[in-house]
Amino acid sequence: MPANSHFAGVHLPAPDASTALHGASTVCLPSGPWQTVLDCLADRFPAIPRNVWADRMRRGRVLDADGRALAVDHAYQAGLRVRYFREVAEETPIPFEASVIYQDDQLIVADKPHFLPVVPSGPYVEETLVARLIKQFDNPHLVPLHRIDRLTAGLVMFSVRPESRNAYLSLFRERRIYKGYEAIAPALAPLSFPLTHRSRLVTGDPFILTAEAEGAPNSETHIDVLERRREEWRYALKPVTGRKHQLRVHMSALGAPIKGDPFYPTLAPQGAPDDYAQPLRLLARTLRFVDPVTGEDRLFESRRTLDW
């Protein structure tokens, strides 16, 4: 694998097996007459020229399921899971910076602004929190241990060392970490707080949305009120589960869609530039846990605030 690779022309360390699967798209190769993986990819994705696929493979941007780079002449195999990193020729710069509020040999905790994605998605590759931090710390092993939506601001925790990564991931898998959010949304005067909202969340229509459906609940959020104003309140939200758009969907379902939300309850026209003056009023405020490596009690709090 080459010593350096890049997102959209900006050089970053090449991914290795410990980092490669984060931020990558996945395709399972179908049955067909191809001789090489390159033949299959070029045929199945004709919008991407063959020479572009070949260039990506030479730079270690096309991987197998274990994060190993696939060579240009790698033999085709039906059912092979291929991970590849999207590249965007030109990206619109996001004019907001994250701050690092904590770092040691195991962890980096970043305080993300609104509008900045955590990992590559859609039209964003280079303009992402992980890409910026990899460059800032010159560390190709940085991997986000969890994610928050692009439109949400607040805390994101990164693993620094592959050796301890699984210990920290277990905090999220086993729900041994407290994640506290704040949101500004319409008042819900008829309801009594604190309350718990449970529902079944499924992929919506279009697929970028999440919807509530009939059936056994698979999501749970605890909700309380921190501050009351006439028409809008500031809420404390604690997600017990971590479904896509869970907090946004649950607040909308209660009749209090989060202020500035372009998805819920009504999907705004897609493709328009971000309105930086109207961010989603949702903040990942707190992370609290017992460090699985050191045994210390950890408490991190965002330094950002939500504007009414």
Coordinates of C-alpha atoms in Angstrom, one line a residue:
M1 CA 0.0 0.0 0.0
P2 CA 1.4 3.5 -0.8
A3 CA 2.6 5.5 2.1
N4 CA 0.2 8.3 1.5
S5 CA -3.3 8.6 0.0
H6 CA -5.7 11.5 -0.4
F7 CA -9.3 12.7 -0.2
A8 CA -10.1 14.8 -3.3
G9 CA -6.6 15.9 -3.9
V10 CA -5.6 16.7 -0.3
H11 CA -3.1 14.2 1.0
L12 CA -4.0 12.2 4.1
P13 CA -2.4 9.1 5.5
A14 CA -3.6 5.9 3.7
P15 CA -6.2 3.9 5.7
D16 CA -5.0 0.6 7.3
A17 CA -7.0 -2.3 8.5
S18 CA -7.9 -0.6 11.8
T19 CA -9.3 2.6 10.2
A20 CA -10.3 1.5 6.7
L21 CA -13.9 0.5 7.4
H22 CA -14.9 3.8 8.8
G23 CA -16.3 6.3 6.3
A24 CA -16.2 3.7 3.4
S25 CA -19.0 2.7 1.1
T26 CA -19.6 -1.1 0.6
V27 CA -20.6 -3.2 -2.4
C28 CA -21.1 -6.9 -2.5
L29 CA -19.8 -8.1 -5.9
P30 CA -22.6 -9.9 -7.9
S31 CA -22.2 -13.0 -10.1
G32 CA -20.8 -12.2 -13.5
P33 CA -18.2 -12.8 -16.2
W34 CA -15.5 -10.4 -14.9
Q35 CA -11.8 -11.4 -14.5
T36 CA -10.8 -8.8 -11.9
V37 CA -12.4 -6.7 -9.3
L38 CA -11.6 -3.7 -11.4
D39 CA -13.5 -5.1 -14.4
C40 CA -16.6 -5.6 -12.2
L41 CA -16.4 -2.1 -10.6
A42 CA -15.9 -0.4 -13.9
D43 CA -18.9 -2.3 -15.4
R44 CA -21.2 -1.9 -12.5
F45 CA -20.5 1.8 -11.9
P46 CA -20.2 3.2 -15.4
A47 CA -20.4 6.8 -14.1
I48 CA -17.0 6.4 -12.6
P49 CA -14.4 5.8 -15.4
R50 CA -12.3 2.7 -15.3
N51 CA -9.1 4.7 -15.0
V52 CA -10.5 6.5 -11.9
W53 CA -11.2 3.1 -10.3
A54 CA -7.7 1.9 -11.2
D55 CA -6.2 5.1 -9.7
R56 CA -8.1 4.6 -6.5
M57 CA -6.9 1.0 -6.2
R58 CA -3.3 2.1 -6.7
R59 CA -3.7 4.6 -3.9
G60 CA -5.2 2.1 -1.4
R61 CA -8.7 3.4 -1.6
V62 CA -10.4 0.1 -2.5
L63 CA -10.4 -2.5 0.2
D64 CA -11.7 -5.9 1.2
A65 CA -14.0 -6.4 4.2
D66 CA -10.9 -6.7 6.5
G67 CA -9.5 -3.4 5.3
R68 CA -6.8 -4.8 3.0
A69 CA -6.1 -2.9 -0.2
L70 CA -7.1 -4.6 -3.4
A71 CA -4.6 -4.4 -6.3
V72 CA -5.6 -3.4 -9.8
D73 CA -5.3 -7.1 -10.9
H74 CA -7.0 -8.6 -7.9
A75 CA -9.1 -11.6 -9.1
Y76 CA -12.8 -11.2 -9.2
Q77 CA -14.8 -13.3 -6.7
A78 CA -18.6 -13.3 -6.6
G79 CA -19.8 -12.3 -3.1
L80 CA -16.6 -10.4 -2.2
R81 CA -17.4 -7.4 -0.1
V82 CA -15.6 -4.4 -1.4
R83 CA -15.1 -1.2 0.6
Y84 CA -14.2 2.0 -1.3
F85 CA -13.8 5.6 -0.4
R86 CA -15.8 8.2 -2.3
E87 CA -13.9 11.1 -3.7
V88 CA -15.3 14.5 -4.6
A89 CA -13.6 16.7 -7.2
E90 CA -14.6 20.0 -5.5
E91 CA -16.2 20.5 -2.1
T92 CA -17.8 23.5 -0.7
P93 CA -15.8 24.6 2.3
I94 CA -17.6 24.5 5.6
P95 CA -16.7 27.7 7.4
F96 CA -16.8 26.4 11.0
E97 CA -14.1 24.8 13.0
A98 CA -14.2 22.1 15.6
S99 CA -12.3 22.5 18.9
V100 CA -10.5 19.7 20.7
I101 CA -11.5 19.8 24.4
Y102 CA -9.5 16.7 25.5
Q103 CA -6.7 14.5 24.3
D104 CA -4.5 11.8 25.8
D105 CA -2.8 8.6 24.5
Q106 CA -6.2 6.9 24.0
L107 CA -8.8 9.5 23.3
I108 CA -9.5 12.7 21.5
V109 CA -12.8 14.5 22.3
A110 CA -13.8 17.1 19.7
D111 CA -16.5 19.7 20.0
K112 CA -18.1 19.7 16.5
P113 CA -19.9 22.7 14.9
H114 CA -23.2 22.5 13.2
F115 CA -23.0 21.5 9.5
L116 CA -19.7 19.6 9.6
P117 CA -20.1 15.8 8.9
V118 CA -18.2 13.4 11.2
V119 CA -17.2 11.0 8.4
P120 CA -17.4 11.2 4.6
S121 CA -20.9 11.1 3.2
G122 CA -22.8 12.7 0.3
P123 CA -20.8 15.5 -1.2
Y124 CA -18.4 15.6 1.8
V125 CA -15.1 13.8 1.9
E126 CA -12.4 16.3 2.9
E127 CA -14.8 18.7 4.7
T128 CA -15.4 16.2 7.5
L129 CA -14.4 16.1 11.2
V130 CA -12.4 12.9 10.8
A131 CA -10.4 14.2 7.8
R132 CA -9.6 17.4 9.6
L133 CA -8.4 15.7 12.8
I134 CA -6.3 13.1 10.9
K135 CA -4.5 16.0 9.3
Q136 CA -4.3 18.1 12.5
F137 CA -2.8 15.3 14.5
D138 CA -1.0 13.5 11.7
N139 CA -2.6 10.2 12.9
P140 CA -4.2 7.8 10.4
H141 CA -5.4 5.7 13.2
L142 CA -8.1 8.2 14.4
V143 CA -11.5 6.6 14.3
P144 CA -14.8 8.0 15.7
L145 CA -16.2 5.8 18.4
H146 CA -19.7 7.1 17.6
R147 CA -21.4 9.6 15.4
I148 CA -23.7 12.5 15.4
D149 CA -25.7 14.0 12.5
R150 CA -24.0 16.6 10.3
L151 CA -26.5 19.2 11.4
T152 CA -26.0 18.4 15.1
A153 CA -23.3 20.2 17.1
G154 CA -21.4 18.9 20.1
L155 CA -19.2 16.1 21.4
V156 CA -17.6 13.3 19.3
M157 CA -15.1 10.9 20.8
F158 CA -12.3 9.4 18.8
S159 CA -10.1 6.5 19.4
V160 CA -6.4 7.2 19.0
R161 CA -4.9 3.7 19.3
P162 CA -6.2 0.6 17.6
E163 CA -5.0 -1.5 20.6
S164 CA -7.5 0.0 23.0
R165 CA -10.3 0.8 20.5
N166 CA -12.5 -2.2 21.3
A167 CA -12.6 -1.4 25.0
Y168 CA -14.0 2.0 24.2
L169 CA -16.4 0.7 21.6
S170 CA -17.8 -1.7 24.2
L171 CA -19.0 1.3 26.1
F172 CA -21.5 2.1 23.3
R173 CA -22.3 -1.5 22.5
E174 CA -23.1 -2.3 26.1
R175 CA -24.8 1.1 26.8
R176 CA -22.3 1.9 29.6
I177 CA -21.9 5.6 28.5
Y178 CA -24.3 8.5 29.3
K179 CA -25.0 10.7 26.3
G180 CA -26.8 13.9 27.1
Y181 CA -28.3 16.3 24.5
E182 CA -30.0 19.6 24.6
A183 CA -32.5 20.9 22.1
I184 CA -34.7 24.0 21.6
A185 CA -38.2 23.2 20.4
P186 CA -41.8 24.3 20.8
A187 CA -43.4 24.2 24.3
L188 CA -45.2 21.0 25.2
A189 CA -47.3 22.5 28.0
P190 CA -50.0 19.7 28.0
L191 CA -47.4 17.0 28.9
S192 CA -45.8 16.2 32.2
F193 CA -42.0 15.9 32.5
P194 CA -39.8 14.1 32.8
L195 CA -41.2 11.6 30.3
T196 CA -40.0 8.6 28.2
H197 CA -40.8 8.2 24.5
R198 CA -40.6 4.8 23.0
S199 CA -41.4 3.8 19.4
R200 CA -40.5 1.6 16.5
L201 CA -38.3 3.5 14.0
V202 CA -37.9 2.3 10.4
T203 CA -36.5 3.7 7.2
G204 CA -38.8 6.4 5.9
D205 CA -39.7 7.6 2.4
P206 CA -37.5 8.9 1.0
F207 CA -34.8 6.7 2.5
I208 CA -32.9 9.6 4.0
L209 CA -35.7 9.9 6.6
T210 CA -36.6 7.9 9.6
A211 CA -40.3 7.2 10.5
E212 CA -42.3 5.8 13.3
A213 CA -44.2 2.6 12.6
E214 CA -46.5 0.1 14.3
G215 CA -44.8 -2.7 16.2
A216 CA -42.6 -3.4 19.1
P217 CA -40.5 -0.3 20.1
N218 CA -36.8 -0.4 19.1
S219 CA -36.0 3.1 20.3
E220 CA -36.2 5.0 23.6
T221 CA -35.5 8.6 24.6
H222 CA -35.8 10.2 28.1
I223 CA -36.9 13.9 27.9
D224 CA -37.0 16.6 30.5
V225 CA -37.3 20.4 30.4
L226 CA -34.3 22.6 31.3
E227 CA -35.7 26.1 30.6
R228 CA -39.2 27.4 29.7
R229 CA -39.9 30.4 27.6
R230 CA -43.2 31.4 26.2
E231 CA -43.4 29.5 22.9
E232 CA -40.1 27.5 23.0
W233 CA -38.4 25.4 25.7
R234 CA -34.9 24.1 26.1
Y235 CA -35.0 20.3 26.6
A236 CA -32.7 17.7 28.0
L237 CA -32.7 14.6 25.9
K238 CA -31.1 11.3 26.8
P239 CA -31.2 8.6 24.0
V240 CA -31.2 5.1 25.5
T241 CA -30.9 3.6 22.0
G242 CA -29.0 5.1 19.1
R243 CA -31.3 5.0 16.0
K244 CA -30.8 7.3 13.0
H245 CA -32.4 10.7 13.7
Q246 CA -33.9 9.3 16.8
L247 CA -34.1 12.5 18.9
R248 CA -35.4 14.5 15.9
V249 CA -38.1 12.0 15.1
H250 CA -39.2 11.6 18.7
M251 CA -39.5 15.3 19.4
S252 CA -41.4 15.8 16.2
A253 CA -43.7 12.9 17.0
L254 CA -44.5 14.6 20.4
G255 CA -45.5 17.7 18.5
A256 CA -42.3 19.7 19.2
P257 CA -40.0 19.4 16.1
I258 CA -36.5 20.7 17.0
K259 CA -36.0 24.3 15.8
G260 CA -34.2 24.6 12.5
D261 CA -34.8 20.9 11.5
P262 CA -35.1 20.7 7.7
F263 CA -36.2 17.1 7.8
Y264 CA -39.0 16.8 10.4
P265 CA -41.9 17.1 10.3
T266 CA -41.5 18.3 6.7
L267 CA -38.6 17.5 4.4
A268 CA -37.3 20.7 2.9
P269 CA -36.2 20.8 -0.8
Q270 CA -32.9 19.0 -1.2
G271 CA -29.9 20.4 -2.9
A272 CA -30.2 24.0 -1.6
P273 CA -27.2 25.5 0.2
D274 CA -27.1 25.3 4.0
D275 CA -28.6 28.3 5.8
Y276 CA -25.9 28.9 8.4
A277 CA -28.2 31.4 10.1
Q278 CA -30.7 28.7 11.0
P279 CA -28.8 25.7 12.4
L280 CA -30.6 22.7 13.9
R281 CA -30.9 23.6 17.6
L282 CA -29.6 20.2 18.8
L283 CA -26.4 19.9 20.8
A284 CA -24.6 16.8 22.0
R285 CA -23.8 18.3 25.4
T286 CA -22.4 15.6 27.7
L287 CA -20.5 12.3 27.6
R288 CA -20.0 10.5 30.9
F289 CA -18.5 7.1 31.5
V290 CA -16.0 5.0 33.5
D291 CA -12.8 4.8 31.4
P292 CA -12.4 1.1 30.5
V293 CA -8.6 1.5 30.3
T294 CA -7.7 3.7 33.3
G295 CA -10.8 3.1 35.5
E296 CA -11.3 6.9 35.9
D297 CA -14.6 8.6 35.9
R298 CA -14.8 10.7 32.7
L299 CA -17.1 13.7 32.2
F300 CA -16.9 15.8 29.0
E301 CA -19.1 18.8 28.3
S302 CA -19.5 20.8 25.2
R303 CA -18.5 24.4 25.3
R304 CA -21.0 25.3 22.7
T305 CA -24.4 26.9 23.3
L306 CA -27.7 26.9 21.5
D307 CA -29.2 30.2 20.4
W308 CA -32.9 30.7 20.8

